[in-house]
Short mmCIF file of C-alpha atoms in Angstrom, two decimals:
data_model
loop_
_atom_site.label_atom_id
_atom_site.label_comp_id
_atom_site.label_asym_id
_atom_site.label_seq_id
_atom_site.Cartn_x
_atom_site.Cartn_y
_atom_site.Cartn_z
CA UNK F 85 -23.37 14.17 -1.91
CA UNK F 86 -24.45 11.51 0.61
CA UNK F 87 -21.29 11.57 2.74
CA UNK F 88 -19.22 14.10 4.63
CA UNK F 89 -15.59 14.75 3.67
CA UNK F 90 -15.28 12.61 0.48
CA UNK F 91 -11.60 13.65 0.41
CA UNK F 92 -11.00 10.76 2.86
CA UNK F 93 -11.16 8.42 -0.16
CA UNK F 94 -8.64 10.39 -2.23
CA UNK F 95 -5.45 8.68 -3.37
CA UNK F 96 -1.89 9.88 -2.80
CA UNK F 97 -0.61 9.43 -6.35
CA UNK F 98 2.22 7.18 -7.52
CA UNK F 99 1.72 3.65 -8.80
CA UNK F 100 -1.62 3.37 -7.01
CA UNK F 101 -3.08 6.21 -9.05
CA UNK F 102 -1.46 4.89 -12.25
CA UNK F 103 -3.36 1.63 -11.68
CA UNK F 104 -6.60 3.64 -11.10
CA UNK F 105 -6.70 2.56 -7.47
CA UNK F 106 -6.60 -1.20 -8.20
CA UNK F 107 -4.09 -1.57 -5.38
CA UNK F 108 -5.88 -3.34 -2.51
CA UNK F 109 -4.29 -6.67 -3.39
CA UNK F 110 -1.00 -5.25 -4.71
CA UNK F 111 -0.13 -3.17 -1.60
CA UNK F 112 3.64 -3.25 -2.18
CA UNK F 113 4.75 0.36 -1.68
CA UNK F 114 4.09 3.24 0.69
CA UNK F 115 0.87 4.33 -1.04
CA UNK F 116 -0.76 1.23 0.45
CA UNK F 117 -1.32 3.26 3.65
CA UNK F 118 -4.64 4.62 2.39
CA UNK F 119 -5.60 1.79 0.00
CA UNK F 120 -4.88 -1.29 2.12
CA UNK F 121 -3.12 -0.32 5.36
CA UNK F 122 -2.16 -3.97 6.06
CA UNK F 123 0.51 -3.68 3.35
CA UNK F 124 2.94 -1.71 5.53
CA UNK F 125 3.87 -4.92 7.44
CA UNK F 126 5.52 -6.34 4.31
CA UNK F 127 7.10 -3.27 2.70
CA UNK F 128 10.57 -3.93 1.35
CA UNK F 129 12.08 -0.55 2.30
CA UNK F 130 11.72 2.30 4.75
CA UNK F 131 10.26 5.10 2.60
CA UNK F 132 9.69 8.84 2.66
CA UNK F 133 7.06 9.88 0.11
CA UNK F 134 5.86 13.16 -1.38
CA UNK F 135 3.26 13.75 -4.08
CA UNK F 136 1.71 16.75 -5.77
CA UNK F 137 -1.63 16.49 -7.55
CA UNK F 138 -2.82 19.26 -9.84
CA UNK F 139 -6.60 19.27 -9.95
CA UNK F 140 -9.06 21.51 -11.76
CA UNK F 141 -8.33 25.24 -11.86
CA UNK F 142 -6.11 26.38 -8.99
CA UNK F 143 -7.00 23.46 -6.68
CA UNK F 144 -3.98 21.48 -5.44
CA UNK F 145 -3.55 18.36 -3.32
CA UNK F 146 -0.25 17.43 -1.62
CA UNK F 147 0.86 14.45 0.48
CA UNK F 148 3.81 13.70 2.76
CA UNK F 149 4.18 10.17 4.18
CA UNK F 150 6.74 8.02 6.00
CA UNK F 151 6.69 4.25 6.54
CA UNK F 152 9.05 1.88 8.32
CA UNK F 153 8.97 -1.89 8.75
CA UNK F 154 10.46 -3.58 11.81
CA UNK F 155 10.52 -7.28 10.84
CA UNK F 156 6.80 -8.17 10.95
CA UNK F 157 5.64 -4.80 12.30
CA UNK F 158 4.78 -1.93 9.96
CA UNK F 159 4.39 1.68 11.12
CA UNK F 160 3.52 4.76 9.07
CA UNK F 161 2.48 8.39 9.36
CA UNK F 162 1.04 10.57 6.61
CA UNK F 163 -0.42 14.04 6.15
CA UNK F 164 -2.32 15.29 3.11
CA UNK F 165 -4.06 18.54 2.34
CA UNK F 166 -6.28 19.82 -0.42
CA UNK F 167 -6.61 23.59 -0.51
CA UNK F 168 -8.99 25.78 -2.45
CA UNK F 169 -8.49 29.57 -2.78
CA UNK F 170 -11.82 31.26 -2.13
CA UNK F 171 -12.92 34.87 -2.63
CA UNK F 172 -16.31 36.18 -1.49
CA UNK F 173 -17.84 39.01 -3.55
CA UNK F 174 -20.89 41.03 -2.65
CA UNK F 175 -23.75 41.97 -5.01
CA UNK F 176 -21.74 44.94 -6.31
CA UNK F 177 -18.69 42.85 -7.20
CA UNK F 178 -16.56 44.11 -4.32
CA UNK F 179 -14.37 41.67 -2.38
CA UNK F 180 -15.88 41.00 1.04
CA UNK F 181 -13.43 38.36 2.22
CA UNK F 182 -10.79 35.94 0.93
CA UNK F 183 -8.98 32.94 2.27
CA UNK F 184 -8.12 29.29 1.83
CA UNK F 185 -10.63 26.46 2.37
CA UNK F 186 -8.78 23.23 3.17
CA UNK F 187 -9.35 19.51 3.61
CA UNK F 188 -6.64 17.92 5.78
CA UNK F 189 -6.09 14.32 6.89
CA UNK F 190 -3.46 13.00 9.31
CA UNK F 191 -3.15 9.20 9.32
CA UNK F 192 -1.40 7.00 11.89
CA UNK F 193 -0.82 3.44 10.67
CA UNK F 194 0.14 0.21 12.42
CA UNK F 195 0.13 -3.32 10.94
CA UNK F 196 1.49 -6.76 11.79
CA UNK F 197 2.20 -9.87 9.73
CA UNK F 198 1.23 -13.03 11.63
CA UNK F 199 2.38 -16.63 10.98
CA UNK F 200 5.15 -15.71 8.53
CA UNK F 201 7.53 -18.53 7.56
CA UNK F 202 9.89 -19.24 4.67
CA UNK F 203 7.10 -21.06 2.83
CA UNK F 204 4.12 -18.95 3.94
CA UNK F 205 3.90 -15.18 3.46
CA UNK F 206 1.70 -14.86 6.54
CA UNK F 207 -1.47 -12.87 7.22
CA UNK F 208 -1.13 -9.12 7.59
CA UNK F 209 -3.76 -7.18 9.51
CA UNK F 210 -3.89 -3.49 10.27
CA UNK F 211 -5.59 -0.45 11.66
CA UNK F 212 -5.46 3.23 10.67
CA UNK F 213 -6.51 6.14 12.84
CA UNK F 214 -7.37 9.27 10.85
CA UNK F 215 -7.84 12.79 12.10
CA UNK F 216 -9.57 14.86 9.45
CA UNK F 217 -10.17 18.58 9.41
CA UNK F 218 -12.47 20.63 7.19
CA UNK F 219 -11.11 24.17 7.56
CA UNK F 220 -13.09 27.28 6.66
CA UNK F 221 -11.73 30.71 7.67
CA UNK F 222 -14.05 32.64 9.97
CA UNK F 223 -14.02 35.65 7.63
CA UNK F 224 -15.56 33.47 4.88
CA UNK F 225 -18.14 31.58 6.96
CA UNK F 226 -18.34 31.40 10.73
CA UNK F 227 -18.43 28.11 12.67
CA UNK F 228 -17.92 25.91 9.61
CA UNK F 229 -14.60 24.26 10.58
CA UNK F 230 -15.14 20.58 11.50
CA UNK F 231 -12.76 18.08 13.16
CA UNK F 232 -13.45 14.34 13.44
CA UNK F 233 -11.83 10.88 13.40
CA UNK F 234 -12.29 7.71 11.36
CA UNK F 235 -10.72 4.26 11.25
CA UNK F 236 -9.47 1.81 8.58
CA UNK F 237 -8.96 -1.95 8.80
CA UNK F 238 -7.04 -4.11 6.33
CA UNK F 239 -6.08 -7.71 5.49
CA UNK F 240 -3.42 -9.02 3.09
CA UNK F 241 -1.84 -12.34 2.16
CA UNK F 242 0.28 -13.64 -0.73
CA UNK F 243 1.00 -17.03 -2.28
CA UNK F 244 2.24 -18.60 -5.51
CA UNK F 245 -0.23 -19.42 -8.28
CA UNK F 246 0.49 -20.21 -11.95
CA UNK F 247 3.90 -18.63 -11.62
CA UNK F 248 6.00 -18.31 -14.77
CA UNK F 249 9.29 -17.16 -13.25
CA UNK F 250 11.69 -18.33 -10.52
CA UNK F 251 12.25 -15.21 -8.38
CA UNK F 252 11.83 -15.77 -4.64
CA UNK F 253 8.56 -13.85 -4.18
CA UNK F 254 4.87 -14.70 -4.00
CA UNK F 255 3.21 -13.81 -7.29
CA UNK F 256 -0.47 -13.74 -6.26
CA UNK F 257 -1.96 -11.55 -3.53
CA UNK F 258 -5.40 -11.00 -2.00
CA UNK F 259 -6.43 -7.98 0.02
CA UNK F 260 -9.46 -6.62 1.86
CA UNK F 261 -9.93 -3.16 3.35
CA UNK F 262 -12.72 -1.40 5.22
CA UNK F 263 -12.03 2.34 5.20
CA UNK F 264 -13.42 5.41 6.91
CA UNK F 265 -15.50 3.89 9.68
CA UNK F 266 -16.37 6.49 12.28
CA UNK F 267 -18.82 8.99 13.79
CA UNK F 268 -20.99 11.25 11.66
CA UNK F 269 -20.23 14.92 11.05
CA UNK F 270 -23.04 17.45 10.55
CA UNK F 271 -25.47 14.49 10.45
CA UNK F 272 -23.60 12.97 7.51
CA UNK F 273 -21.48 9.79 7.60
CA UNK F 274 -17.88 9.60 6.42
CA UNK F 275 -17.40 7.86 3.03
CA UNK F 276 -17.20 4.33 4.44
CA UNK F 277 -15.92 1.99 1.71
CA UNK F 278 -15.33 -1.76 1.45
CA UNK F 279 -12.68 -2.82 -1.06
CA UNK F 280 -11.38 -6.23 -2.05
CA UNK F 281 -8.71 -6.86 -4.63
CA UNK F 282 -6.15 -9.18 -6.16
CA UNK F 283 -2.70 -8.70 -7.66
CA UNK F 284 -1.18 -11.24 -10.05
CA UNK F 285 2.22 -11.48 -11.75
CA UNK F 286 2.14 -14.30 -14.32
CA UNK F 287 5.66 -13.26 -15.37
CA UNK F 288 8.16 -11.04 -13.61
CA UNK F 289 7.66 -8.09 -15.99
CA UNK F 290 3.85 -7.97 -15.84
CA UNK F 291 1.49 -7.08 -12.97
CA UNK F 292 -2.30 -7.37 -13.27
CA UNK F 293 -4.64 -6.02 -10.60
CA UNK F 294 -8.38 -5.91 -9.99
CA UNK F 295 -10.43 -4.22 -7.25
CA UNK F 296 -14.12 -4.21 -6.33
CA UNK F 297 -15.32 -1.27 -4.21
CA UNK F 298 -18.57 -0.42 -2.54
CA UNK F 299 -19.34 2.94 -0.94
CA UNK F 300 -21.71 2.17 1.93
CA UNK F 301 -24.99 4.06 1.94
CA UNK F 302 -26.50 4.22 5.40
CA UNK F 303 -29.98 4.83 4.01
CA UNK F 304 -30.25 2.30 1.15
CA UNK F 305 -28.42 -0.37 -0.82
CA UNK F 306 -27.82 0.78 -4.38
CA UNK F 307 -25.81 -0.59 -7.27
CA UNK F 308 -24.75 2.98 -8.12
CA UNK F 309 -22.24 2.84 -5.26
CA UNK F 310 -20.26 0.00 -6.86
CA UNK F 311 -17.07 0.55 -8.82
CA UNK F 312 -14.55 -1.78 -10.43
CA UNK F 313 -10.90 -0.78 -10.79
CA UNK F 314 -8.37 -2.60 -12.92
CA UNK F 315 -4.70 -1.94 -13.64
CA UNK F 316 -1.71 -3.19 -15.62
CA UNK F 317 1.97 -2.51 -14.96
CA UNK F 318 4.52 -3.52 -17.59
CA UNK F 319 8.17 -3.35 -16.52
CA UNK F 320 9.95 -3.03 -19.86
CA UNK F 321 13.42 -2.19 -18.49
CA UNK F 322 15.17 -2.87 -15.18
CA UNK F 323 14.16 0.52 -13.81
CA UNK F 324 11.17 1.63 -15.89
CA UNK F 325 7.54 0.54 -16.05
CA UNK F 326 4.38 1.77 -17.77
CA UNK F 327 1.10 1.98 -15.87
CA UNK F 328 -2.45 1.80 -17.15
CA UNK F 329 -5.66 1.70 -15.17
CA UNK F 330 -9.41 2.03 -15.62
CA UNK F 331 -12.27 2.71 -13.21
CA UNK F 332 -15.67 1.42 -14.22
CA UNK F 333 -18.58 3.24 -12.55
CA UNK F 334 -21.29 5.73 -13.44
CA UNK F 335 -18.57 8.14 -14.65
CA UNK F 336 -15.80 5.88 -16.02
CA UNK F 337 -12.22 7.11 -16.07
CA UNK F 338 -8.77 5.82 -16.85
CA UNK F 339 -5.16 6.59 -15.99
CA UNK F 340 -1.79 6.55 -17.72
CA UNK F 341 1.56 6.68 -15.96
CA UNK F 342 5.25 5.96 -15.96
CA UNK F 343 7.31 4.76 -12.99
CA UNK F 344 11.08 5.07 -12.60
CA UNK F 345 12.19 2.77 -9.80
CA UNK F 346 15.86 2.94 -8.74
CA UNK F 347 17.66 1.47 -5.73
CA UNK F 348 17.54 4.65 -3.63
CA UNK F 349 14.48 6.47 -4.96
CA UNK F 350 11.52 6.24 -7.31
CA UNK F 351 9.56 8.81 -9.34
CA UNK F 352 6.06 8.36 -10.76
CA UNK F 353 4.02 10.60 -13.05
CA UNK F 354 0.38 9.88 -13.87
CA UNK F 355 -2.23 11.53 -16.04
CA UNK F 356 -6.01 11.21 -16.28
CA UNK F 357 -6.86 12.13 -19.88
CA UNK F 358 -10.61 12.34 -19.36
CA UNK F 359 -10.47 14.57 -16.26
CA UNK F 360 -13.20 12.55 -14.53
CA UNK F 361 -11.09 10.99 -11.79
CA UNK F 362 -9.85 12.92 -8.76
CA UNK F 363 -6.45 13.74 -10.25
CA UNK F 364 -5.71 15.15 -13.68
CA UNK F 365 -1.95 15.19 -13.23
CA UNK F 366 0.20 13.80 -10.43
CA UNK F 367 3.92 13.68 -9.72
CA UNK F 368 5.29 11.74 -6.76
CA UNK F 369 8.70 10.78 -5.41
CA UNK F 370 9.79 8.25 -2.81
CA UNK F 371 13.17 8.08 -1.06
CA UNK F 372 14.29 4.62 0.10
CA UNK F 373 16.32 4.33 3.29
CA UNK F 374 17.23 0.64 3.10
CA UNK F 375 15.63 -2.40 4.70
CA UNK F 376 17.23 -2.27 8.19
CA UNK F 377 19.49 -5.21 7.33
CA UNK F 378 16.76 -7.73 6.43
CA UNK F 379 18.31 -8.67 3.06
CA UNK F 380 21.74 -9.17 4.62
CA UNK F 381 20.26 -11.29 7.41
CA UNK F 382 18.34 -13.47 4.93
CA UNK F 383 21.45 -13.92 2.79
CA UNK F 384 23.55 -14.98 5.80
CA UNK F 385 20.90 -17.48 6.87
CA UNK F 386 20.84 -19.05 3.39
CA UNK F 387 24.65 -19.33 3.42
CA UNK F 388 24.51 -21.04 6.81
CA UNK F 389 21.85 -23.40 5.50
CA UNK F 390 23.93 -24.33 2.43
CA UNK F 391 26.88 -25.07 4.71
CA UNK F 392 24.69 -27.22 6.95
CA UNK F 393 23.55 -29.23 3.93
CA UNK F 394 27.20 -29.75 2.97
CA UNK F 395 27.95 -31.13 6.44
CA UNK F 396 24.95 -33.45 6.18
CA UNK F 397 26.11 -34.65 2.79
CA UNK F 398 29.53 -35.41 4.32
CA UNK F 399 27.93 -37.34 7.17
CA UNK F 400 28.92 -34.79 9.83
CA UNK F 401 25.46 -34.59 11.40
CA UNK F 402 26.67 -33.16 14.72
CA UNK F 403 28.11 -30.04 13.09
CA UNK F 404 25.11 -29.77 10.77
CA UNK F 405 22.78 -29.92 13.78
CA UNK F 406 24.61 -27.06 15.50
CA UNK F 407 24.36 -24.93 12.34
CA UNK F 408 20.67 -25.68 11.83
CA UNK F 409 19.83 -24.84 15.44
CA UNK F 410 21.75 -21.56 15.05
CA UNK F 411 19.67 -20.74 11.96
CA UNK F 412 16.40 -21.33 13.83
CA UNK F 413 17.56 -19.06 16.65
CA UNK F 414 18.04 -16.29 14.09
CA UNK F 415 14.81 -17.04 12.20
CA UNK F 416 12.37 -19.55 13.67
CA UNK F 417 10.25 -19.27 10.51
CA UNK F 418 12.96 -20.68 8.22
CA UNK F 419 11.16 -23.99 7.66
CA UNK F 420 13.83 -25.64 5.40
CA UNK F 421 16.20 -25.61 8.40
CA UNK F 422 13.51 -27.11 10.63
CA UNK F 423 12.88 -29.97 8.20
CA UNK F 424 16.60 -30.61 7.77
CA UNK F 425 17.07 -30.61 11.54
CA UNK F 426 14.45 -33.34 11.86
CA UNK F 427 16.31 -35.41 9.25
CA UNK F 428 19.58 -34.72 11.05
CA UNK F 429 18.20 -35.95 14.39
CA UNK F 430 16.85 -39.10 12.75
CA UNK F 431 20.29 -39.81 11.22
CA UNK F 432 21.99 -39.32 14.61
CA UNK F 433 19.59 -41.81 16.21
CA UNK F 434 20.40 -44.40 13.55
CA UNK F 435 24.13 -43.85 13.91
#
């Protein structure tokens, strides 16, 4: 009740909702746009996303989003709308007017991952621009429609910590997001929120996440605006995982979900048994349009590097040097090739 347009803090659905919003540090699929917008700079695939959330009564909430990653640059666009059928009756029970009250948000996202190398994930930073519209038909109430803008800022990095598996990925992540910073509407601020979170995979099949959130009050500092979100994802088959999340605040809630993640698409269904969170039931789907050749490029670079090491082992440092320099032209952040090139140059000086 102390902010305007609380719908700005609503979640799309998908894995984020299954983890009860403990996604600021995880940030590894398209739903990161609204949770930690810095995550789009490290998305694995280009994605097209749709979700449908069934809320109380006949209130519905839908989202359409698209995200693409161009090497270290992430770009995304999303639109979401919550619509409420409304009928106005007079004192005699006759219908005076009827229409649809709506909350709409259009988000433009841009993020960039700085300092990325083979050994270091880099530091992703981001900004969102949001246009939000509170729409009230004139026949229901005149001059109530409001249009405004707000901004998001995010930070994300990943590294290895107490890792119990050998897959080539960073298993620990840290994120920070400041969301919905902008001008007031009707003398009320937007729901400006600060969130920080971590994601941790001790083993490949298990993801643990934890978020701390604070809804900024422009009039006073109060502990009532704090919330803690935590989530667990257990991948029990190659394509299937179970999701569980809990939100600890004045009105606690929890989420249950299942995620089917295939090579070309994924489907997620979540349910809030206690009805206290924003969504009671959500279904979402994401289409994957490949990675723009990044996997193929990385594979070719590793093959070239293996061949260069073979030449070095055979004492053919001239050929190895040419291969290593070619690798660094393709990817200047491939630090193993840089270190091997230094060794190669030292061997050529000796010889």
